[in-house]
mmCIF file with all atom_site columns, C-alpha atoms in Angstrom:
data_model
loop_
_atom_site.group_PDB
_atom_site.id
_atom_site.type_symbol
_atom_site.label_atom_id
_atom_site.label_alt_id
_atom_site.label_comp_id
_atom_site.label_asym_id
_atom_site.label_entity_id
_atom_site.label_seq_id
_atom_site.pdbx_PDB_ins_code
_atom_site.Cartn_x
_atom_site.Cartn_y
_atom_site.Cartn_z
_atom_site.occupancy
_atom_site.B_iso_or_equiv
_atom_site.pdbx_formal_charge
_atom_site.auth_seq_id
_atom_site.auth_comp_id
_atom_site.auth_asym_id
_atom_site.auth_atom_id
_atom_site.pdbx_PDB_model_num
ATOM 1   C CA . MET E 1 1   ? -0.719  -0.045 -0.025  1.00 0.00 ? 927  MET E CA 1
ATOM 2   C CA . ALA E 1 2   ? 1.581   3.181  -0.543  1.00 0.00 ? 928  ALA E CA 1
ATOM 3   C CA . THR E 1 3   ? 1.639   5.825  2.062   1.00 0.00 ? 929  THR E CA 1
ATOM 4   C CA . HIS E 1 4   ? 2.174   9.282  2.107   1.00 0.00 ? 930  HIS E CA 1
ATOM 5   C CA . ARG E 1 5   ? 3.977   11.439 5.304   1.00 0.00 ? 931  ARG E CA 1
ATOM 6   C CA . GLY E 1 6   ? 3.171   7.228  6.759   1.00 0.00 ? 932  GLY E CA 1
ATOM 7   C CA . LEU E 1 7   ? -0.205  7.628  6.622   1.00 0.00 ? 933  LEU E CA 1
ATOM 8   C CA . PRO E 1 8   ? -1.642  4.777  3.807   1.00 0.00 ? 934  PRO E CA 1
ATOM 9   C CA . VAL E 1 9   ? -3.282  6.231  0.994   1.00 0.00 ? 935  VAL E CA 1
ATOM 10  C CA . ASP E 1 10  ? -6.859  5.247  0.686   1.00 0.00 ? 936  ASP E CA 1
ATOM 11  C CA . VAL E 1 11  ? -8.310  4.868  -2.778  1.00 0.00 ? 937  VAL E CA 1
ATOM 12  C CA . PRO E 1 12  ? -11.902 3.637  -3.720  1.00 0.00 ? 938  PRO E CA 1
ATOM 13  C CA . ASN E 1 13  ? -12.479 0.641  -5.454  1.00 0.00 ? 939  ASN E CA 1
ATOM 14  C CA . VAL E 1 14  ? -14.698 2.568  -8.035  1.00 0.00 ? 940  VAL E CA 1
ATOM 15  C CA . LEU E 1 15  ? -14.589 6.264  -8.741  1.00 0.00 ? 941  LEU E CA 1
ATOM 16  C CA . PRO E 1 16  ? -17.100 7.927  -6.332  1.00 0.00 ? 942  PRO E CA 1
ATOM 17  C CA . ARG E 1 17  ? -19.707 9.965  -8.401  1.00 0.00 ? 943  ARG E CA 1
ATOM 18  C CA . LEU E 1 18  ? -21.579 13.153 -6.842  1.00 0.00 ? 944  LEU E CA 1
ATOM 19  C CA . PRO E 1 19  ? -25.205 14.536 -7.914  1.00 0.00 ? 945  PRO E CA 1
ATOM 20  C CA . ALA E 1 20  ? -24.401 17.675 -10.074 1.00 0.00 ? 946  ALA E CA 1
ATOM 21  C CA . GLU E 1 21  ? -25.912 20.179 -7.866  1.00 0.00 ? 947  GLU E CA 1
ATOM 22  C CA . ARG E 1 22  ? -23.550 18.441 -5.222  1.00 0.00 ? 948  ARG E CA 1
ATOM 23  C CA . ALA E 1 23  ? -20.532 18.102 -7.620  1.00 0.00 ? 949  ALA E CA 1
ATOM 24  C CA . LEU E 1 24  ? -20.755 22.077 -8.489  1.00 0.00 ? 950  LEU E CA 1
ATOM 25  C CA . ALA E 1 25  ? -21.468 23.701 -5.316  1.00 0.00 ? 951  ALA E CA 1
ATOM 26  C CA . THR E 1 26  ? -20.268 25.805 -3.359  1.00 0.00 ? 952  THR E CA 1
ATOM 27  C CA . VAL E 1 27  ? -18.188 24.110 0.243   1.00 0.00 ? 953  VAL E CA 1
ATOM 28  C CA . VAL E 1 28  ? -16.075 25.447 3.603   1.00 0.00 ? 954  VAL E CA 1
ATOM 29  C CA . LEU E 1 29  ? -13.717 22.856 4.178   1.00 0.00 ? 955  LEU E CA 1
ATOM 30  C CA . PRO E 1 30  ? -13.873 21.683 8.372   1.00 0.00 ? 956  PRO E CA 1
ATOM 31  C CA . LEU E 1 31  ? -11.124 22.629 9.732   1.00 0.00 ? 957  LEU E CA 1
ATOM 32  C CA . ARG E 1 32  ? -9.184  19.698 9.787   1.00 0.00 ? 958  ARG E CA 1
ATOM 33  C CA . LEU E 1 33  ? -8.888  19.888 5.866   1.00 0.00 ? 959  LEU E CA 1
ATOM 34  C CA . ASN E 1 34  ? -8.211  23.503 5.229   1.00 0.00 ? 960  ASN E CA 1
ATOM 35  C CA . TRP E 1 35  ? -6.604  24.723 8.602   1.00 0.00 ? 961  TRP E CA 1
ATOM 36  C CA . SER E 1 36  ? -4.706  27.604 6.453   1.00 0.00 ? 962  SER E CA 1
ATOM 37  C CA . ASP E 1 37  ? -7.860  29.592 5.588   1.00 0.00 ? 963  ASP E CA 1
ATOM 38  C CA . THR E 1 38  ? -10.433 28.535 7.850   1.00 0.00 ? 964  THR E CA 1
ATOM 39  C CA . GLY E 1 39  ? -13.893 29.257 6.536   1.00 0.00 ? 965  GLY E CA 1
ATOM 40  C CA . ARG E 1 40  ? -13.543 30.072 3.112   1.00 0.00 ? 966  ARG E CA 1
ATOM 41  C CA . SER E 1 41  ? -15.843 29.327 0.833   1.00 0.00 ? 967  SER E CA 1
ATOM 42  C CA . PHE E 1 42  ? -14.834 27.134 -2.610  1.00 0.00 ? 968  PHE E CA 1
ATOM 43  C CA . THR E 1 43  ? -17.527 27.182 -6.068  1.00 0.00 ? 969  THR E CA 1
ATOM 44  C CA . MET E 1 44  ? -17.047 24.041 -7.341  1.00 0.00 ? 970  MET E CA 1
ATOM 45  C CA . ARG E 1 45  ? -18.675 25.380 -10.775 1.00 0.00 ? 971  ARG E CA 1
ATOM 46  C CA . ASN E 1 46  ? -15.033 27.049 -10.939 1.00 0.00 ? 972  ASN E CA 1
ATOM 47  C CA . ARG E 1 47  ? -12.506 24.830 -12.021 1.00 0.00 ? 973  ARG E CA 1
ATOM 48  C CA . ARG E 1 48  ? -9.556  26.710 -10.501 1.00 0.00 ? 974  ARG E CA 1
ATOM 49  C CA . ASP E 1 49  ? -11.265 26.289 -6.895  1.00 0.00 ? 975  ASP E CA 1
ATOM 50  C CA . ARG E 1 50  ? -12.353 22.062 -7.338  1.00 0.00 ? 976  ARG E CA 1
ATOM 51  C CA . ALA E 1 51  ? -9.081  21.413 -8.906  1.00 0.00 ? 977  ALA E CA 1
ATOM 52  C CA . TRP E 1 52  ? -7.621  22.922 -4.930  1.00 0.00 ? 978  TRP E CA 1
ATOM 53  C CA . VAL E 1 53  ? -10.167 21.052 -3.299  1.00 0.00 ? 979  VAL E CA 1
ATOM 54  C CA . TYR E 1 54  ? -9.604  17.451 -4.739  1.00 0.00 ? 980  TYR E CA 1
ATOM 55  C CA . GLU E 1 55  ? -5.208  18.509 -4.269  1.00 0.00 ? 981  GLU E CA 1
ATOM 56  C CA . ILE E 1 56  ? -6.382  19.415 -0.357  1.00 0.00 ? 982  ILE E CA 1
ATOM 57  C CA . VAL E 1 57  ? -9.094  16.656 -0.307  1.00 0.00 ? 983  VAL E CA 1
ATOM 58  C CA . LEU E 1 58  ? -6.870  13.798 -1.388  1.00 0.00 ? 984  LEU E CA 1
ATOM 59  C CA . ARG E 1 59  ? -4.237  14.636 0.486   1.00 0.00 ? 985  ARG E CA 1
ATOM 60  C CA . GLU E 1 60  ? -5.420  15.441 3.245   1.00 0.00 ? 986  GLU E CA 1
ATOM 61  C CA . GLY E 1 61  ? -8.894  14.003 3.405   1.00 0.00 ? 987  GLY E CA 1
ATOM 62  C CA . THR E 1 62  ? -10.496 10.800 4.471   1.00 0.00 ? 988  THR E CA 1
ATOM 63  C CA . PRO E 1 63  ? -12.013 8.011  2.684   1.00 0.00 ? 989  PRO E CA 1
ATOM 64  C CA . GLU E 1 64  ? -15.363 9.770  3.524   1.00 0.00 ? 990  GLU E CA 1
ATOM 65  C CA . ASP E 1 65  ? -13.761 13.191 2.533   1.00 0.00 ? 991  ASP E CA 1
ATOM 66  C CA . VAL E 1 66  ? -13.605 11.806 -1.016  1.00 0.00 ? 992  VAL E CA 1
ATOM 67  C CA . LEU E 1 67  ? -17.370 10.984 -0.629  1.00 0.00 ? 993  LEU E CA 1
ATOM 68  C CA . THR E 1 68  ? -18.257 13.727 0.012   1.00 0.00 ? 994  THR E CA 1
ATOM 69  C CA . TYR E 1 69  ? -16.498 16.200 -2.266  1.00 0.00 ? 995  TYR E CA 1
ATOM 70  C CA . ILE E 1 70  ? -14.416 14.625 -4.979  1.00 0.00 ? 996  ILE E CA 1
ATOM 71  C CA . ASP E 1 71  ? -16.438 13.289 -8.234  1.00 0.00 ? 997  ASP E CA 1
ATOM 72  C CA . GLY E 1 72  ? -14.518 10.594 -10.406 1.00 0.00 ? 998  GLY E CA 1
ATOM 73  C CA . ALA E 1 73  ? -15.896 12.544 -13.810 1.00 0.00 ? 999  ALA E CA 1
ATOM 74  C CA . LEU E 1 74  ? -14.629 15.595 -12.655 1.00 0.00 ? 1000 LEU E CA 1
ATOM 75  C CA . LEU E 1 75  ? -11.227 14.020 -11.450 1.00 0.00 ? 1001 LEU E CA 1
ATOM 76  C CA . VAL E 1 76  ? -10.357 12.705 -14.259 1.00 0.00 ? 1002 VAL E CA 1
ATOM 77  C CA . ASP E 1 77  ? -10.903 15.741 -16.176 1.00 0.00 ? 1003 ASP E CA 1
ATOM 78  C CA . LEU E 1 78  ? -8.474  17.665 -13.519 1.00 0.00 ? 1004 LEU E CA 1
ATOM 79  C CA . TRP E 1 79  ? -6.647  14.597 -13.037 1.00 0.00 ? 1005 TRP E CA 1
ATOM 80  C CA . ASP E 1 80  ? -3.219  16.152 -15.498 1.00 0.00 ? 1006 ASP E CA 1
ATOM 81  C CA . GLU E 1 81  ? -4.040  19.642 -14.159 1.00 0.00 ? 1007 GLU E CA 1
ATOM 82  C CA . LEU E 1 82  ? -3.550  18.381 -10.122 1.00 0.00 ? 1008 LEU E CA 1
ATOM 83  C CA . VAL E 1 83  ? -0.760  19.158 -8.054  1.00 0.00 ? 1009 VAL E CA 1
ATOM 84  C CA . LEU E 1 84  ? -0.159  16.353 -5.705  1.00 0.00 ? 1010 LEU E CA 1
ATOM 85  C CA . PRO E 1 85  ? 2.225   14.847 -3.603  1.00 0.00 ? 1011 PRO E CA 1
ATOM 86  C CA . VAL E 1 86  ? 4.015   11.592 -5.819  1.00 0.00 ? 1012 VAL E CA 1
ATOM 87  C CA . ALA E 1 87  ? 2.965   8.683  -3.033  1.00 0.00 ? 1013 ALA E CA 1
ATOM 88  C CA . ILE E 1 88  ? -0.869  9.694  -3.535  1.00 0.00 ? 1014 ILE E CA 1
ATOM 89  C CA . ARG E 1 89  ? -0.753  10.333 -8.061  1.00 0.00 ? 1015 ARG E CA 1
ATOM 90  C CA . GLU E 1 90  ? 0.885   6.858  -7.769  1.00 0.00 ? 1016 GLU E CA 1
ATOM 91  C CA . ALA E 1 91  ? -2.002  4.864  -5.843  1.00 0.00 ? 1017 ALA E CA 1
ATOM 92  C CA . TRP E 1 92  ? -5.035  6.990  -7.625  1.00 0.00 ? 1018 TRP E CA 1
ATOM 93  C CA . ASN E 1 93  ? -3.521  6.835  -11.002 1.00 0.00 ? 1019 ASN E CA 1
ATOM 94  C CA . PRO E 1 94  ? -4.377  3.546  -12.401 1.00 0.00 ? 1020 PRO E CA 1
ATOM 95  C CA . LEU E 1 95  ? -8.454  4.043  -10.677 1.00 0.00 ? 1021 LEU E CA 1
ATOM 96  C CA . VAL E 1 96  ? -7.689  7.230  -12.606 1.00 0.00 ? 1022 VAL E CA 1
ATOM 97  C CA . ALA E 1 97  ? -6.217  5.740  -15.546 1.00 0.00 ? 1023 ALA E CA 1
ATOM 98  C CA . GLY E 1 98  ? -9.021  3.792  -15.934 1.00 0.00 ? 1024 GLY E CA 1
ATOM 99  C CA . GLU E 1 99  ? -11.167 4.942  -16.251 1.00 0.00 ? 1025 GLU E CA 1
ATOM 100 C CA . VAL E 1 100 ? -9.767  7.705  -19.088 1.00 0.00 ? 1026 VAL E CA 1
ATOM 101 C CA . THR E 1 101 ? -9.518  4.426  -20.739 1.00 0.00 ? 1027 THR E CA 1
ATOM 102 C CA . ASP E 1 102 ? -12.688 2.813  -20.553 1.00 0.00 ? 1028 ASP E CA 1
ATOM 103 C CA . ARG E 1 103 ? -14.567 5.777  -21.930 1.00 0.00 ? 1029 ARG E CA 1
ATOM 104 C CA . PRO E 1 104 ? -16.319 4.717  -24.921 1.00 0.00 ? 1030 PRO E CA 1
ATOM 105 C CA . ALA E 1 105 ? -14.506 6.040  -28.022 1.00 0.00 ? 1031 ALA E CA 1
ATOM 106 C CA . ALA E 1 106 ? -16.806 9.492  -29.510 1.00 0.00 ? 1032 ALA E CA 1
#
């Protein structure tokens, strides 16, 4: 199992999917995830905000946080732009890459 800062990197078996209204909502991350900018709202419709939240949740979050804040299709779309530690990227890459290669041709 991959580790980041000595902790296991938890990766789900399938990418989570959120209802559109939740995937694109405005969110305030709990203090344990976003201690440096307490109370900041992130507009998930905004690509930059969404990328920032995904980076925070993938680095600092629990499996429950992943299910709460990350939509798999939007994660795949952002994947190459996210700034993540090597261990986290390596742990998640097979799942994300599998989603990319499993997409039907347009």
